[in-house]
Short mmCIF file of C-alpha atoms in Angstrom, two decimals:
data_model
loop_
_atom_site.label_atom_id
_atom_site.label_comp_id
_atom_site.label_asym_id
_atom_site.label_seq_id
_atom_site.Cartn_x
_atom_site.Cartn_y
_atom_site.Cartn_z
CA UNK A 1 37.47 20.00 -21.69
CA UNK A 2 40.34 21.06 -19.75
CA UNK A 3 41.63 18.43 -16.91
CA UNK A 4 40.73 20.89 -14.53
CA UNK A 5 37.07 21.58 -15.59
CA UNK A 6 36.90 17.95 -15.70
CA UNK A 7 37.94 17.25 -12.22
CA UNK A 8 35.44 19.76 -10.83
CA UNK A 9 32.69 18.57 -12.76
CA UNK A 10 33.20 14.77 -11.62
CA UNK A 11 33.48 16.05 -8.30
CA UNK A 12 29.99 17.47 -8.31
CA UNK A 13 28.79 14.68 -10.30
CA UNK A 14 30.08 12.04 -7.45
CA UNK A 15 28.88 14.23 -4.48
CA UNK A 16 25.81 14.92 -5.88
CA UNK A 17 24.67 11.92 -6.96
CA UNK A 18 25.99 9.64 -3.24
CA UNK A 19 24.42 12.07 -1.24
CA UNK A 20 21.24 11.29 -2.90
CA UNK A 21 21.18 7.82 -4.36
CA UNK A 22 20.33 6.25 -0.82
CA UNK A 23 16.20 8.63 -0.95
CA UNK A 24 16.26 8.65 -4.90
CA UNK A 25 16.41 4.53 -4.97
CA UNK A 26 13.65 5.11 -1.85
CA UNK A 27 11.66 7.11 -4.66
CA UNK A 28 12.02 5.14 -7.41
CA UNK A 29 11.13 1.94 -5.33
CA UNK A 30 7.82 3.34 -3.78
CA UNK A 31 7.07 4.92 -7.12
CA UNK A 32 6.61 1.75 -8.88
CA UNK A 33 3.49 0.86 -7.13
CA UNK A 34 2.23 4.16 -7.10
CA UNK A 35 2.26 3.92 -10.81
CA UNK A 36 -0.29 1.19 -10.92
CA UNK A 37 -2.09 2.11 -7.86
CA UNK A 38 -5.60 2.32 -9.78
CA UNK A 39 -5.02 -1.25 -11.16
CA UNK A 40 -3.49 -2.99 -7.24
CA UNK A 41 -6.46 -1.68 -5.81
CA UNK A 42 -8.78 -3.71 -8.09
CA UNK A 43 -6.71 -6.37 -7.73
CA UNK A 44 -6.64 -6.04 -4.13
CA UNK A 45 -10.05 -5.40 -3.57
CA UNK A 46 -10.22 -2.37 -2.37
CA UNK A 47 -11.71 -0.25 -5.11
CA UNK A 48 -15.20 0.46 -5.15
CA UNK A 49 -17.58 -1.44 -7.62
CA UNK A 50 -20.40 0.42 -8.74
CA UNK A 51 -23.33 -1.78 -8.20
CA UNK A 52 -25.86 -2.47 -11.16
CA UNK A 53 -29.34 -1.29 -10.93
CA UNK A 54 -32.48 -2.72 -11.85
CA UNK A 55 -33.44 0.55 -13.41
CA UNK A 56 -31.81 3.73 -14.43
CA UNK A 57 -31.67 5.96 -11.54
CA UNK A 58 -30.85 10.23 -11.54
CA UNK A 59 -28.33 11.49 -9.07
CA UNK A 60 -29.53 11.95 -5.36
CA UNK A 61 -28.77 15.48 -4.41
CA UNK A 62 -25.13 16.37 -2.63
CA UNK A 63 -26.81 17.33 0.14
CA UNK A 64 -28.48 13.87 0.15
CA UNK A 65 -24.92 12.00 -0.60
CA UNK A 66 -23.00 13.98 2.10
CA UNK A 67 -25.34 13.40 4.50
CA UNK A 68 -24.88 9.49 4.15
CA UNK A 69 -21.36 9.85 4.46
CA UNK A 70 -21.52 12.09 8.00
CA UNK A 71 -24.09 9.30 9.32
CA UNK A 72 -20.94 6.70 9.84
CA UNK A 73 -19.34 9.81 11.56
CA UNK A 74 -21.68 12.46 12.62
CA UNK A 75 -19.04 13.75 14.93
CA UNK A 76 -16.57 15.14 11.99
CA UNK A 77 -17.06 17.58 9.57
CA UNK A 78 -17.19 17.48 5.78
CA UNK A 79 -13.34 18.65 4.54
CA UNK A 80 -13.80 17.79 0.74
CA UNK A 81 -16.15 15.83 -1.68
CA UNK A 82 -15.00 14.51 -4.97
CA UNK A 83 -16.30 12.68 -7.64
CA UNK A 84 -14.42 9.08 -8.81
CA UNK A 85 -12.24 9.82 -11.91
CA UNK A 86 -13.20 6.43 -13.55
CA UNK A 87 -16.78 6.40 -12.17
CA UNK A 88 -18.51 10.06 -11.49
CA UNK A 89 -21.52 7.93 -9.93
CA UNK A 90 -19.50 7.12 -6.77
CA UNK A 91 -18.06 10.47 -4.59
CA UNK A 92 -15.39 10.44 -2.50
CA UNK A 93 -16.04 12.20 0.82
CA UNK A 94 -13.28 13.29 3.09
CA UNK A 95 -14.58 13.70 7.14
CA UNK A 96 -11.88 15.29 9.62
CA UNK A 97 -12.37 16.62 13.21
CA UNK A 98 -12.20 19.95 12.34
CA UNK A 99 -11.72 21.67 8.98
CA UNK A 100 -8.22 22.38 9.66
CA UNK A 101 -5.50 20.10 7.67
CA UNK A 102 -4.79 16.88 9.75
CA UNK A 103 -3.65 13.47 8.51
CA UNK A 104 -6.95 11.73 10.74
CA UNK A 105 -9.24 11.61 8.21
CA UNK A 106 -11.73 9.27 6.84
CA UNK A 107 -12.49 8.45 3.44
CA UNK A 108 -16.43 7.52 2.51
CA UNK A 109 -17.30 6.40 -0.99
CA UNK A 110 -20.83 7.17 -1.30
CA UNK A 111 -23.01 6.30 -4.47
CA UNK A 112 -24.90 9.49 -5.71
CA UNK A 113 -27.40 7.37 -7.51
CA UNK A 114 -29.15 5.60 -4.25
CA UNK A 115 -26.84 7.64 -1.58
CA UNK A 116 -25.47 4.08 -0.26
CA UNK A 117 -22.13 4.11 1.52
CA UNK A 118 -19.94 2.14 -0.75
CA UNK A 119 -17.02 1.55 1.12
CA UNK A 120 -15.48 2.90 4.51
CA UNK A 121 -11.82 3.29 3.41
CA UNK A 122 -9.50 2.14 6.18
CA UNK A 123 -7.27 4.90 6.48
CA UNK A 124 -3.25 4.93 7.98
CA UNK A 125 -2.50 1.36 6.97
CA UNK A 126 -2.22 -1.11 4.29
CA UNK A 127 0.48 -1.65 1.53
CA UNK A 128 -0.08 1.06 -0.80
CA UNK A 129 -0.68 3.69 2.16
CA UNK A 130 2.89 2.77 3.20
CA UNK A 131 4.44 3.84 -0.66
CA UNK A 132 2.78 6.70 -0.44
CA UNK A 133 3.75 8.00 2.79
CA UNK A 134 7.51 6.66 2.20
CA UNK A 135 7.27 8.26 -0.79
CA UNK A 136 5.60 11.84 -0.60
CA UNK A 137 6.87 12.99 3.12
CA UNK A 138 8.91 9.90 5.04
CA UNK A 139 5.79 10.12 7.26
CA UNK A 140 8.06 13.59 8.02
CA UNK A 141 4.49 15.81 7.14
CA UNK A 142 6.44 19.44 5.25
CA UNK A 143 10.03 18.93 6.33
CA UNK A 144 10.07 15.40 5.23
CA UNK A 145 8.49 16.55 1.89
CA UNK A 146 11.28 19.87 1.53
CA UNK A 147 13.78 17.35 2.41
CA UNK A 148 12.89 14.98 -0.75
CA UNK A 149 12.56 17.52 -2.79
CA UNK A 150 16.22 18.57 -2.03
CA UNK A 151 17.24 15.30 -2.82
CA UNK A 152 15.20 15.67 -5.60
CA UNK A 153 17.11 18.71 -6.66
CA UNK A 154 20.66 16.92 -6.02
CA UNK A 155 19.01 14.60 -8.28
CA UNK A 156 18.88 17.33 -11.33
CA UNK A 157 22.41 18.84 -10.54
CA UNK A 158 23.91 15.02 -10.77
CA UNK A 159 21.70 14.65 -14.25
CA UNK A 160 23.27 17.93 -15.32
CA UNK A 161 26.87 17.37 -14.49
CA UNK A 162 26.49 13.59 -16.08
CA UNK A 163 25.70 14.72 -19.22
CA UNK A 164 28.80 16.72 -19.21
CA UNK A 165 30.73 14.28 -18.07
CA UNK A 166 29.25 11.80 -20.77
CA UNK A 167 30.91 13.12 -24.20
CA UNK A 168 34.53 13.40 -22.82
CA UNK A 169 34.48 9.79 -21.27
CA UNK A 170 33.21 7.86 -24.61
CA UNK A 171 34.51 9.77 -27.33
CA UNK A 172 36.68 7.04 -27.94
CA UNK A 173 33.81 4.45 -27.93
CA UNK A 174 30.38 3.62 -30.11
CA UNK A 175 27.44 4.71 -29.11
CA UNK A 176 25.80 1.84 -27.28
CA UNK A 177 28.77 0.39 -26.32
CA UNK A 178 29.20 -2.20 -23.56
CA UNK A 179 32.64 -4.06 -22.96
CA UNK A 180 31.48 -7.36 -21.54
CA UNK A 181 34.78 -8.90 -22.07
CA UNK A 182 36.58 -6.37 -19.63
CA UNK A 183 36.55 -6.48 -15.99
CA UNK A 184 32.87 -6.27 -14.30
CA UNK A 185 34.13 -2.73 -13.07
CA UNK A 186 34.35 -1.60 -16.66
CA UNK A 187 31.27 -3.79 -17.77
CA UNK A 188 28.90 -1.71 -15.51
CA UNK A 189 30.52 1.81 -15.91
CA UNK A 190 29.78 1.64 -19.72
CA UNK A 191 25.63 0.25 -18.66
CA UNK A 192 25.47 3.02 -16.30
CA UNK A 193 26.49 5.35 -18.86
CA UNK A 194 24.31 3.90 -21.68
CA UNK A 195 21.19 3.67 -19.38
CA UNK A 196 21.85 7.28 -17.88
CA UNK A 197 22.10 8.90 -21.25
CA UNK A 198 19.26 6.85 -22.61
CA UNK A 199 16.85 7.61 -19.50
CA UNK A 200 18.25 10.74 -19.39
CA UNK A 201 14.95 13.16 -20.64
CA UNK A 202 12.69 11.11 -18.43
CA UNK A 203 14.68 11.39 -15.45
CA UNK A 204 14.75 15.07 -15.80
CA UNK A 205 11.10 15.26 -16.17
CA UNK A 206 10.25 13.04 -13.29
CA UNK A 207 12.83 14.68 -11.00
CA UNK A 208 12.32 18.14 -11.36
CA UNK A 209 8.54 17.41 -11.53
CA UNK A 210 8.99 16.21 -8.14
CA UNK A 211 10.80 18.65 -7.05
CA UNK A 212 7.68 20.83 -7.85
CA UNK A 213 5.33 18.93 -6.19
CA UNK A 214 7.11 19.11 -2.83
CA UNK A 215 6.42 22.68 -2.86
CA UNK A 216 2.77 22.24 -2.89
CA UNK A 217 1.61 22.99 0.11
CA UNK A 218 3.85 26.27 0.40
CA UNK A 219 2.86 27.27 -3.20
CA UNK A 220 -1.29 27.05 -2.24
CA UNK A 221 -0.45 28.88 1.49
CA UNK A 222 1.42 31.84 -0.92
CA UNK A 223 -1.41 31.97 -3.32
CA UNK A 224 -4.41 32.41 -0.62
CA UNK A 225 -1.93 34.96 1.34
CA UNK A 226 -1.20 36.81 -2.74
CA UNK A 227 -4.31 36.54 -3.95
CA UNK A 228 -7.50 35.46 -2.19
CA UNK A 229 -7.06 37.33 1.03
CA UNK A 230 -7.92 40.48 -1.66
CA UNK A 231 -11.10 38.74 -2.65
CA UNK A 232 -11.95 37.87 0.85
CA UNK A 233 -11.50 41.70 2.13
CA UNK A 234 -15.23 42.08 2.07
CA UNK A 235 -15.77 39.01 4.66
CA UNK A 236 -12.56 40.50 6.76
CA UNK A 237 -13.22 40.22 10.66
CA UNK A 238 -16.47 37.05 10.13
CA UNK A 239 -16.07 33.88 11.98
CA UNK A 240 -16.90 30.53 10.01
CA UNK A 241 -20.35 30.29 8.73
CA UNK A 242 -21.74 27.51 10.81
CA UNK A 243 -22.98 24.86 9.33
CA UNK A 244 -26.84 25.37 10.66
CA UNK A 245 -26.31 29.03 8.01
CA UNK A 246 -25.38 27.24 5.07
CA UNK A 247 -26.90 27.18 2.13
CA UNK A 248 -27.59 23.88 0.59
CA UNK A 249 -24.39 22.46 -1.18
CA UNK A 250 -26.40 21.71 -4.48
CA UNK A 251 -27.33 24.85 -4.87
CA UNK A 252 -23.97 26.11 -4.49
CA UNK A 253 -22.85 23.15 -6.91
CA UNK A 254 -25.43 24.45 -9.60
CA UNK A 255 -24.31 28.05 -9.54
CA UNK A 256 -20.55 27.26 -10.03
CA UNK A 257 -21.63 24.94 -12.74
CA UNK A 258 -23.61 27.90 -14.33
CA UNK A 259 -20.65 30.52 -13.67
CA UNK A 260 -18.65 28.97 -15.77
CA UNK A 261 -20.20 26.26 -18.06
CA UNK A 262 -19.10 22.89 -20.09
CA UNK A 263 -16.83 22.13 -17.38
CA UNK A 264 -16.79 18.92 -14.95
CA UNK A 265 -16.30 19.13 -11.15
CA UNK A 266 -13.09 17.91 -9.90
CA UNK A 267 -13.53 18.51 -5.97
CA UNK A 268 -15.26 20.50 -3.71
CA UNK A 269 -13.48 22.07 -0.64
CA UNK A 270 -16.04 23.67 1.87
CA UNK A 271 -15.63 26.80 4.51
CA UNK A 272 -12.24 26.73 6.54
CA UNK A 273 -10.51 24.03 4.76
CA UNK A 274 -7.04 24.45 2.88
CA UNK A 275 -8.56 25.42 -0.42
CA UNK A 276 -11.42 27.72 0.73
CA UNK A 277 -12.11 29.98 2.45
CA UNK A 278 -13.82 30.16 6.17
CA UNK A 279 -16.87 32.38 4.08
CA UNK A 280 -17.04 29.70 0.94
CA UNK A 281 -17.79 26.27 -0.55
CA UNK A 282 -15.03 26.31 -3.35
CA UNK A 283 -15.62 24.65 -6.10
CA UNK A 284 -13.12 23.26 -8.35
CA UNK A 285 -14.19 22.38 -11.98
CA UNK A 286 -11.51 20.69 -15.14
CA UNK A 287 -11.74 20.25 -18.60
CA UNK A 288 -12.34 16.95 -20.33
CA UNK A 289 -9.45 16.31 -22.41
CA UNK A 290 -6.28 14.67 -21.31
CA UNK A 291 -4.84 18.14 -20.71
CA UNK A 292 -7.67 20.41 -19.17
CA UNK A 293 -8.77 17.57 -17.13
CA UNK A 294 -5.74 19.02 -14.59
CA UNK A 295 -6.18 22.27 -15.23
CA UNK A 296 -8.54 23.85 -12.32
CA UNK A 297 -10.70 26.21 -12.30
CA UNK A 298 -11.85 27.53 -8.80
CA UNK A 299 -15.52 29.20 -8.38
CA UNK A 300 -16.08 30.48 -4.74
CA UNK A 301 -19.52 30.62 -3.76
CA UNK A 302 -20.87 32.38 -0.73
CA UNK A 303 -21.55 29.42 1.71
CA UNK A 304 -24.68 31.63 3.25
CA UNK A 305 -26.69 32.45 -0.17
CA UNK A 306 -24.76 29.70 -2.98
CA UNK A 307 -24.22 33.10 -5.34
CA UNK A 308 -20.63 33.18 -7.06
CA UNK A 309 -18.00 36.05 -5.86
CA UNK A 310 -14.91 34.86 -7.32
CA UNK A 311 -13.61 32.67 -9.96
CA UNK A 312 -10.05 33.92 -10.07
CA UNK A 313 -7.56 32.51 -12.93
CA UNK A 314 -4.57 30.09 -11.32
CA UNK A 315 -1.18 31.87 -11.01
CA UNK A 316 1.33 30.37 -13.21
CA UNK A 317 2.79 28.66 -10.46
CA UNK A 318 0.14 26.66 -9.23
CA UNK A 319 -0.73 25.85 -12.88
CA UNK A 320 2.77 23.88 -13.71
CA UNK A 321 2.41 21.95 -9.74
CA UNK A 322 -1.60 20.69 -11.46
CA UNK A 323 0.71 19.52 -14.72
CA UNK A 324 3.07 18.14 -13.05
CA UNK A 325 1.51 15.87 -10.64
CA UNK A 326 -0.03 13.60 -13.39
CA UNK A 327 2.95 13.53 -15.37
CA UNK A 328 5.52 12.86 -12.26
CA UNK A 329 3.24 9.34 -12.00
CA UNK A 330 2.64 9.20 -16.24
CA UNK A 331 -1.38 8.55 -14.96
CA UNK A 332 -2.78 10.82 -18.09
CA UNK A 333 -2.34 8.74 -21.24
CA UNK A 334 -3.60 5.18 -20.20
CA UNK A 335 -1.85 1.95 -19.92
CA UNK A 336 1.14 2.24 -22.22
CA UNK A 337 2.49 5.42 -20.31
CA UNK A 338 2.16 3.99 -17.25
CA UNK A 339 4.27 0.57 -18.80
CA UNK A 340 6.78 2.79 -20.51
CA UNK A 341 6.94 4.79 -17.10
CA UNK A 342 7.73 1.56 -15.01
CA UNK A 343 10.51 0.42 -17.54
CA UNK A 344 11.83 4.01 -17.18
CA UNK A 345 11.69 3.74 -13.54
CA UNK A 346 13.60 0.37 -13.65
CA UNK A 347 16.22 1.44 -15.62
CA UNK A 348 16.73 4.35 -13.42
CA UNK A 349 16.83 1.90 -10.38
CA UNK A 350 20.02 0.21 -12.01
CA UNK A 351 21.31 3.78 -12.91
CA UNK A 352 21.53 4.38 -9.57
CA UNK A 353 22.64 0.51 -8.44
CA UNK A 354 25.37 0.56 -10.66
CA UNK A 355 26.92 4.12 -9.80
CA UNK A 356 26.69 3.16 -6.34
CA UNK A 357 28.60 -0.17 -6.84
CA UNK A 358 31.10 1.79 -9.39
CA UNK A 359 31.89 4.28 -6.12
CA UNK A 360 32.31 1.58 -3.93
CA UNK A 361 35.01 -0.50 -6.06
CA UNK A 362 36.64 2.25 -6.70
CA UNK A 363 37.40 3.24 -3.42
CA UNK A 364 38.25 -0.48 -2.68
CA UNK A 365 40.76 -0.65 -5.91
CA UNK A 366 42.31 2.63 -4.49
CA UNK A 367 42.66 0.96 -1.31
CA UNK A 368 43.81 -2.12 -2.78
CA UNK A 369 46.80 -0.47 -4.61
CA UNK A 370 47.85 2.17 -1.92
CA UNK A 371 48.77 -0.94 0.39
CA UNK A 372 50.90 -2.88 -2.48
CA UNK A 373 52.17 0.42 -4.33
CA UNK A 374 50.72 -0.82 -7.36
CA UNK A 375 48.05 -0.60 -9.72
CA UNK A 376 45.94 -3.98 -10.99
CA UNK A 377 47.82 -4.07 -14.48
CA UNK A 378 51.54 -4.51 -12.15
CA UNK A 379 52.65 -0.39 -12.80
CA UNK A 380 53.70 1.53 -9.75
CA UNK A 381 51.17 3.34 -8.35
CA UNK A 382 52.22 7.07 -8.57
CA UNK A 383 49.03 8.48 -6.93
#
């Protein structure tokens, strides 16, 4: 590589990477909870045990297990219903003031078998609330998330332009190589370099995966303005089906179960929310392997007679933001993904440490020398 190409390429490698080592050591900080989340809310005591029965009991009807829910709330409105990944027994339901998107909501866990409230989630506080907020948006709401995923971007370009930068700087050295009986200056250049090359595929992945996911509430806006606004022309110019018109939400659970069968439901999202429609309960039903499970499949089903319109295919685009959510966190291979994630994510915390304490002490040994007109090793300092 030419002296030149080499100076512009460590130029964007140094920009890129200060301008976003400050949010991308936020990230990796707040992502190291989030890994584990399932497992600190056990600890913590704030997942929801599934009671024991005396006796085997069938599931109450949705209707029934909603219904339980709104009683702690009658004054909200049902946004979304989901079952519990680990436990299918125990839904989720999410009340709001209206069925517009709003961050006061309340989270109900509900068991289907007896329709018992579970657990009245406190909402806007706690520990793990805080990570996520930090860590999705800034508590910013879309500009906070574009912003991150900027960062996120500057992330890539400073990946991109390392790797470059990697073979002309130790082709005179081993692989692996770490000169501990240098100055600390050189010590943690060549770790930096080892780490960065070594994390240097996950980093990638996890970056530009959450890059993606930044985009997701854009990417679901384009894809109800694209393509469901052609399925809803028959409904064009109809208010909201009140709630006294609706069918009841079993039966419109049964017929998207029918529509498209062997699949599990993943969530619910009923008339006027974000992933519906104001004429539709929409149904969204997964797989049950490690992959399909986050692959959707949405069924809409008219809220006034629970009969299937649509069940249009995902756009491509909407497809890689459902892979990459799970593997941005590594939550869809068990226990030793989410280890090998966290030692990743550790790693990557000192990649980003030690370039940040190589910039500084440079610009201090530059400093340094400029004021005595010398370099460390005694030569005249030319530059």
């Amino acid at each position: 590589m030419k002296a030149r190409s080499l100076r512009a390429w460590s130029w964007v490698h140094t920009w890129t990477s200060l301008v976003s080592t400050l949010f991308m050591l936020l990230l990796c900080l707040t992502g190291l909870p989030l890994i584990f989340h399932h497992e600190i809310e056990h600890l913590s005591g704030d997942a929801v045990e599934l009671p024991a029965l005396a006796a085997p009991a069938s599931p109450q009807a949705l209707d029934t297990v909603l219904a339980s829910a709104r009683a702690l709330y009658p004054q909200r409105v049902v946004q979304y219903a989901a079952p519990d990944e680990e436990e299918p027994a125990v839904w989720h339901v999410t009340l709001t003031p209206t069925p517009a998107p709003t961050d006061d909501y309340k989270s109900v866990a509900v068991d289907s078998r007896t329709a018992q409230v579970l657990r009245d989630a406190k909402t806007g506080e706690g520990f793990m609330y805080w990570m996520q907020r930090l860590h999705i948006d800034l508590f910013a709401g879309l500009p906070g998330m574009l912003f991150l995923g900027f960062m996120g971007l500057l992330m890539v370009v400073a990946i991109v332009s390392g790797v470059v930068l990697y073979a002309p700087f130790m082709r005179r050295l081993d692989f692996g190589t770490v000169r501990r009986e240098r100055s600390p200056r050189l010590k943690w250049l060549d770790l930096h370099n080892l780490l960065g090359i070594v994390t240097l595929v996950w980093a990638t992945v996890v970056g530009f995966t959450g890059v993606i996911n930044t985009w997701a509430d854009p990417l679901v806006k384009y894809w109800q303005y694209s393509q469901l606004s052609a399925l809803l022309a028959p409904y064009a110019g109809q208010p909201l089906v009140p709630e006294a018109e609706r069918a009841p939400v079993q039966k419109a659970l049964d017929a998207a179960l029918a529509h498209t069968p062997g699949q599990q439901v993943s969530f619910l999202a009923f008339p006027g929310t974000a992933y519906s429609s104001p004429h539709h309960v929409t149904v969204f039903l997964r797989g049950d392997t490690p992959l399909t499970a986050k692959l959707l499949k949405p069924v809409l089903v008219d809220a006034r007679t629970a009969t299937v319109t649509a069940s249009p295919a995902l756009p491509w685009y909407l497809t890689a933001l459902l892979i990459s959510q799970p593997l941005h966190f590594g939550d869809y291979a068990g226990m030793p993904m989410k280890i090998l994630w966290a030692l990743l994510d550790v790693a990557t915390i000192v990649v980003l440490g030690s370039g940040l304490y190589l910039w500084l002490k440079r610009r201090a040994t530059r400093s340094r020398e400029a004021a005595v007109g010398e370099t460390e090793d005694g030569v005249p300092a030319l530059t």
